[in-house]
Coordinates of N, CA and C in Angstrom, one line a residue:
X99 N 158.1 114.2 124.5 CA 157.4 115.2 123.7 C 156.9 116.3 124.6
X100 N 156.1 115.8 125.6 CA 155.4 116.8 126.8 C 156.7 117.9 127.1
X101 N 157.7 117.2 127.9 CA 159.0 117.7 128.0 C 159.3 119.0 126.9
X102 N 160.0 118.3 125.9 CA 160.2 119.7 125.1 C 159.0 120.8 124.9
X103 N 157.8 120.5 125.0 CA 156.9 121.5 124.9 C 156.6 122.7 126.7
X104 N 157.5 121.6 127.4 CA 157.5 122.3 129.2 C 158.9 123.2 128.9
X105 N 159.8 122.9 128.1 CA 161.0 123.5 128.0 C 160.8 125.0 127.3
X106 N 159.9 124.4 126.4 CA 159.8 125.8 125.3 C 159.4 126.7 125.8
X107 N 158.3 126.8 126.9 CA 157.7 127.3 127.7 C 158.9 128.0 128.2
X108 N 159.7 127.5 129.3 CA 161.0 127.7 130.0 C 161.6 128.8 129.7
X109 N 162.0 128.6 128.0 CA 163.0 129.1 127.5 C 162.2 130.7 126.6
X110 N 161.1 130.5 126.7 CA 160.1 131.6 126.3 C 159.6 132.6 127.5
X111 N 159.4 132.4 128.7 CA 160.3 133.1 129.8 C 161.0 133.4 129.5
X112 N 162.1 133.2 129.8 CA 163.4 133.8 129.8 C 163.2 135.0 128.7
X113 N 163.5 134.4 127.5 CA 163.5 135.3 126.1 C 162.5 136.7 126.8
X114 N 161.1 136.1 127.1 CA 160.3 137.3 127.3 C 160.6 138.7 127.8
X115 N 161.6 138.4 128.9 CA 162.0 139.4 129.8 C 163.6 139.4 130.6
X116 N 164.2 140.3 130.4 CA 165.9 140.6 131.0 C 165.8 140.4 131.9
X117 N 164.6 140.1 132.9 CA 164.8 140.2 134.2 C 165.0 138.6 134.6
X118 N 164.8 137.6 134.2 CA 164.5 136.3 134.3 C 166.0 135.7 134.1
X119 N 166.4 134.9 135.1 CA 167.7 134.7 134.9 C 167.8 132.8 134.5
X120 N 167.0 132.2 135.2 CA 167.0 130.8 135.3 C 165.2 130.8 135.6
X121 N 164.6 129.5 135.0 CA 163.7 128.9 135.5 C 163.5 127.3 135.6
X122 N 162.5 126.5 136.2 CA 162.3 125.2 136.3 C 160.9 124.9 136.2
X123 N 160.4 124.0 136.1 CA 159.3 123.2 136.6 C 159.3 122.5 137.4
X124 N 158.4 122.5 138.6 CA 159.3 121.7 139.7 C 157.9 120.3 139.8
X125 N 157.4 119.4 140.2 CA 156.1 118.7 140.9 C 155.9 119.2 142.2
X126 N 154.9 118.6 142.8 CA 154.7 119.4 144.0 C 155.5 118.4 144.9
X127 N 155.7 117.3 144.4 CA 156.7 115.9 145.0 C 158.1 116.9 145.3
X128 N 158.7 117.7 144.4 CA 159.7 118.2 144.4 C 160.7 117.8 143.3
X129 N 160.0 116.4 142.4 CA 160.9 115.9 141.5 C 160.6 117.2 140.3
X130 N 162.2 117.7 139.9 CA 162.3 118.5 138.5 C 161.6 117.5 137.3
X131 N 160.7 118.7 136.7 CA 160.2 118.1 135.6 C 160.8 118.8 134.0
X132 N 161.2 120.0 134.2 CA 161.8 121.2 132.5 C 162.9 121.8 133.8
X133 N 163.6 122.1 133.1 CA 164.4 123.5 134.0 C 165.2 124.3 133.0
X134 N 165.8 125.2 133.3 CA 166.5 126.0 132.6 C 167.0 127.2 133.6
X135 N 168.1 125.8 134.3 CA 168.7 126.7 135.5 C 170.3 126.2 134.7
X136 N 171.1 127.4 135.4 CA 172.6 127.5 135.2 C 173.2 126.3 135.5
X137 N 174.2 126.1 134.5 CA 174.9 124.8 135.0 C 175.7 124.9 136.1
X138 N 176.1 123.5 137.0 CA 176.5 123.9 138.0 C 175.0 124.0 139.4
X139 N 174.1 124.1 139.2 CA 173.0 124.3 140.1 C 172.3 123.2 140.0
X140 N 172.3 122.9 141.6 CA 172.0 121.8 141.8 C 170.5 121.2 141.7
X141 N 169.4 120.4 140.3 CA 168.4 120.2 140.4 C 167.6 120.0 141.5
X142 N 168.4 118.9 142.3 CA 167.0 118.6 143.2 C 167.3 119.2 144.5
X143 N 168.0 120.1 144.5 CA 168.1 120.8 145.7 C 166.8 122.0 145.1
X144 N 167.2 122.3 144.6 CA 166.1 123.4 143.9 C 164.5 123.1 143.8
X145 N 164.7 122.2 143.2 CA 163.3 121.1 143.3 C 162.4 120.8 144.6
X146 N 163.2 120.3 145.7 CA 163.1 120.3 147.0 C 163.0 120.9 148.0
X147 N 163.2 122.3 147.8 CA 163.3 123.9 147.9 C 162.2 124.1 148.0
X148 N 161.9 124.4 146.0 CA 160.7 124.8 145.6 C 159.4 124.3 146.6
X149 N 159.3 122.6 146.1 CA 158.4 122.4 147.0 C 158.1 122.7 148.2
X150 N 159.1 122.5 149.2 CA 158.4 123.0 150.5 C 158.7 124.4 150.8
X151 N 158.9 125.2 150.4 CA 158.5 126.1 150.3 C 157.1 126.8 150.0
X152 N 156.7 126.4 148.4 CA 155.3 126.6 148.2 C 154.4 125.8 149.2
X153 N 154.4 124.6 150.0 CA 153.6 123.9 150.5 C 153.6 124.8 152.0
X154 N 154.6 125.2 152.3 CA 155.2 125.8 153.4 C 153.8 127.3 153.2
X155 N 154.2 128.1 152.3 CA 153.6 129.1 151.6 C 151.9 129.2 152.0
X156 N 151.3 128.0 150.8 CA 150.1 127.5 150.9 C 149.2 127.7 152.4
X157 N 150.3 126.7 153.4 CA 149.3 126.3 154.6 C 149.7 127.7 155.3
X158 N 150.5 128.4 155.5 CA 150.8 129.9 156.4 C 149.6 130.7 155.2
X159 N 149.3 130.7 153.9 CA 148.2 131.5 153.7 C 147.1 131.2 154.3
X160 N 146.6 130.1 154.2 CA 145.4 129.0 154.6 C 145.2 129.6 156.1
X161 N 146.1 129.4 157.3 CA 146.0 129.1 158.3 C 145.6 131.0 158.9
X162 N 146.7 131.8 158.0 CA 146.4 133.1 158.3 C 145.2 134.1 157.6
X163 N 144.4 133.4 157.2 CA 143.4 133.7 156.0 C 143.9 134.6 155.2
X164 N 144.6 134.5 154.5 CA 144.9 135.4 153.2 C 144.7 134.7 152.0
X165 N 143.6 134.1 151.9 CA 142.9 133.0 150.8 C 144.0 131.9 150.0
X166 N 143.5 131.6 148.7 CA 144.6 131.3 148.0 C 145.4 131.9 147.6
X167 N 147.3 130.8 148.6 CA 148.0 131.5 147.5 C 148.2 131.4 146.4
X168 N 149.0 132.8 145.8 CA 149.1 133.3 144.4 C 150.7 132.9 143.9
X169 N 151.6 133.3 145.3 CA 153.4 133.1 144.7 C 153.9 133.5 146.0
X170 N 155.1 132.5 146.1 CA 155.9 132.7 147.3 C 157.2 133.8 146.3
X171 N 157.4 134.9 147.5 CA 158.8 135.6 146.8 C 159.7 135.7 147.7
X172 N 160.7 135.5 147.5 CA 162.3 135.7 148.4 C 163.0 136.9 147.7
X173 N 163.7 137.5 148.5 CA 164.1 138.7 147.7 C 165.7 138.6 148.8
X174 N 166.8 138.5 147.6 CA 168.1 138.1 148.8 C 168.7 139.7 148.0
X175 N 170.0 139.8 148.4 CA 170.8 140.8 147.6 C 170.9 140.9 146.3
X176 N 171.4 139.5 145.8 CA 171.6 139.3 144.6 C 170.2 138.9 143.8
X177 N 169.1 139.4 144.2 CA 168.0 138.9 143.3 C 166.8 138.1 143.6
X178 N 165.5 137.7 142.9 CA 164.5 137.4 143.7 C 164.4 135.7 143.5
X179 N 163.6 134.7 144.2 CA 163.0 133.5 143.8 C 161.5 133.8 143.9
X180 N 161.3 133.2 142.4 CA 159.3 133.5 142.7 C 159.0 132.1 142.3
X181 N 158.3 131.8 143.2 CA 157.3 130.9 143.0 C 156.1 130.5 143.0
X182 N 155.0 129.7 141.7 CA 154.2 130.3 141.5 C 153.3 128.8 140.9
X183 N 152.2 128.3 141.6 CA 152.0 127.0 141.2 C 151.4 127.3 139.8
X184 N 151.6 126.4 138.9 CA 151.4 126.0 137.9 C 150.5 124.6 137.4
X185 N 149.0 125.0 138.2 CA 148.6 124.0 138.2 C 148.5 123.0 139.9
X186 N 147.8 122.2 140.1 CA 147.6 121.2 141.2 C 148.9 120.5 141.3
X187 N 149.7 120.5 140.5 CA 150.6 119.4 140.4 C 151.7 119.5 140.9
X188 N 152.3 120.9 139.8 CA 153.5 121.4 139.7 C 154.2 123.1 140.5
X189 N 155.1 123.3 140.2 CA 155.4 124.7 140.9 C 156.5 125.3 139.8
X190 N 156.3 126.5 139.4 CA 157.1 127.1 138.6 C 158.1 127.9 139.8
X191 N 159.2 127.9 138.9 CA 160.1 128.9 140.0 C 161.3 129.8 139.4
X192 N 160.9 130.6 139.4 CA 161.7 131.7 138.7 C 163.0 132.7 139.7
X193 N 164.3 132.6 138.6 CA 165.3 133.5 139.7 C 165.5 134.5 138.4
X194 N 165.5 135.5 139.6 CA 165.2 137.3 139.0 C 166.4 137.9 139.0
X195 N 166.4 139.2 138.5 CA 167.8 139.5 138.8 C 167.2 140.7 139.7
X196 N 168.1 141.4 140.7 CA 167.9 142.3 142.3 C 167.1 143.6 141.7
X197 N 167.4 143.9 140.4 CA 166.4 145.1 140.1 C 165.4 144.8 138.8
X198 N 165.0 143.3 139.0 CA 164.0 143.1 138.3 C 162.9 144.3 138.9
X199 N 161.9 144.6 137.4 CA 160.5 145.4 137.4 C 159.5 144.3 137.4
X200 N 158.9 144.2 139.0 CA 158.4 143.1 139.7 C 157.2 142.8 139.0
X201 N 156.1 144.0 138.8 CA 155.1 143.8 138.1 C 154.9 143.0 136.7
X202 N 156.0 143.4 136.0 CA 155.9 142.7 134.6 C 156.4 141.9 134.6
X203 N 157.5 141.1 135.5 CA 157.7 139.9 136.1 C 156.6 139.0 136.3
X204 N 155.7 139.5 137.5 CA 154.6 138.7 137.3 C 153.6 138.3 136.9
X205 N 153.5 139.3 135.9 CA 152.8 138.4 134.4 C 153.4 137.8 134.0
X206 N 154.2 137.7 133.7 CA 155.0 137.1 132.7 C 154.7 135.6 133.1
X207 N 155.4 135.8 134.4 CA 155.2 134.0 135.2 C 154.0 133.7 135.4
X208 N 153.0 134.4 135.7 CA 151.2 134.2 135.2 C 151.2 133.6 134.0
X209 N 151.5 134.1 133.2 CA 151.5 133.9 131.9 C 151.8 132.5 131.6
X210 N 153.2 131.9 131.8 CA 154.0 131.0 131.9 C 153.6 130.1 132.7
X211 N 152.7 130.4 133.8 CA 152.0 129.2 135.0 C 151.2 128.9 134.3
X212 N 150.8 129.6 133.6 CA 149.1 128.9 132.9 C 149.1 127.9 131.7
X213 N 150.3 129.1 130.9 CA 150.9 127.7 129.7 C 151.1 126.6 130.4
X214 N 151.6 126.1 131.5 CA 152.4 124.7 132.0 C 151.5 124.1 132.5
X215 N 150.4 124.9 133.1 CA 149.6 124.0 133.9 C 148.5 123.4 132.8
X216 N 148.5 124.1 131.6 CA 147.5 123.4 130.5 C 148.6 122.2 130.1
X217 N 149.6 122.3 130.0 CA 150.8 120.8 129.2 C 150.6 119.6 130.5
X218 N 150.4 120.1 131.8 CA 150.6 119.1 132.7 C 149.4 117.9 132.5

């Protein structure tokens, strides 16, 4: 039940905005909990990712005082990964497309982090 209500979320993203190409819910374990990535892509590599990445994120804010982080962002050629905890638990992780409009992107997944971290 939780699940499809973490999916809807997912898929309400996406809908929200052209720029959103795939998203997930990840734990901070790294095990996928919703996703709504392309077939073919590999969950727990993504998962696994996610996590140490944000955890990675976290302690370089912490250590550099730039308080709590807010979202790790990658920006490759083809497009961005934002990551954005969703609560104590979990990590949201969003792939953008290269000329995503970054600002309204990150509401969006504000938006979306906050729905998920109330279902968690």
């Amino acid at each position: 039940m939780r699940t499809d209500m973490f999916q809807q979320v997912l898929e309400e993203l996406k809908s929200s905005s052209t720029d959103v190409e795939a998203s997930a819910l990840i734990s901070t374990d790294g095990l996928m909990i919703a996703s709504a990535l392309p077939q073919g892509m590999d969950e727990d590599r993504v998962g696994a990712m996610s996590a140490a990445l944000l955890s990675l994120g976290d302690r370089a804010a912490r250590e550099l005082a730039r308080g709590t982080l807010e979202r790790v962002l990658l920006q490759g050629e083809r497009g961005y990964v934002i990551m954005s905890s969703a609560g104590t638990e979990a990590v949201l992780t969003v792939l953008a497309k290269h000329n995503a409009k970054l600002g309204l992107l990150f509401l969006d997944i504000r938006r979306a982090a906050e729905a998920l971290s109330k279902l968690i």
